[in-house]
Phi, psi and omega in degrees: 000301167331291167303319181298315195288307197291333187295307190290320171314315175296314185299296202289335197250345198277327177303320164313315197284302175309318162305328180278332172297315195275316194292332184290292182298305184097004177231115192313293177327317163295311191312307186300303170328315187292314192286328186295312183306298185331306197280326184282329153311325190279331182291320182296324200232023188309331177292297181321299200292304209286331172283355161317289185127340170225092176316305204296329189279313200293302193305303192312319189297309178306325180300321197271313189289293175347288165322311187304312158322296165318301173308291179329295192298316175314314186287316168285337165305311182292307211301311169333300160302335170269331181296325162264040157080353183265146191052017173297249202288359182277142189245134180275141177302110172339111175271082205311317180295309193291357172277334181285332190283148166316322187277343171297311180301309168320293200313332186292340206266158190294167175313298194300316182298310171305317193284327176301299166336302198282315175291332182278327190254334195255327186236002152053044178275152173281174181291341179275339183285328200280333173304324180294311201287324190262350178074022161247191196270153176297302182319314181296317170325290171326281184323305193285334180284337165272341162306312184278336183281327192278302181314329173309299183292327182287319176324300185279354164283310185297327171295330176298309190301295184310322179302305180284355160288000000 
């Protein structure tokens, strides 16, 4: 029974969890790994997940936490490479078509704002659900979503202006 319930959960939510990880991380390959890691954690703690009352929100919270940790590790790795003289001053050449993509602008948002915007608008979660997934207050969700949406709009406007030049 437990195996069947988890299997049904996996089939129903794997794609959405991978999509969430992609929108938060900006890396499709990493997103699949993060979704798999999250589902492994869900499986290990299946009884607790089911007892939470909303297994999908629980799993999204795991994805959000795993992605935040992955982003932190990437930053530390880049700083480490810079300290030893590798990967320093080279800026990637701009990819004009990618600049127009919303994902590019999303990646420029601070993690919490990005998470709030993605969960509210891409996954259509309520403010309460986003607060539960991220482990923050509803007020923080409201302010981060509002600021994130404005910052995203400004970034997209700036990118559009840059491309038009």
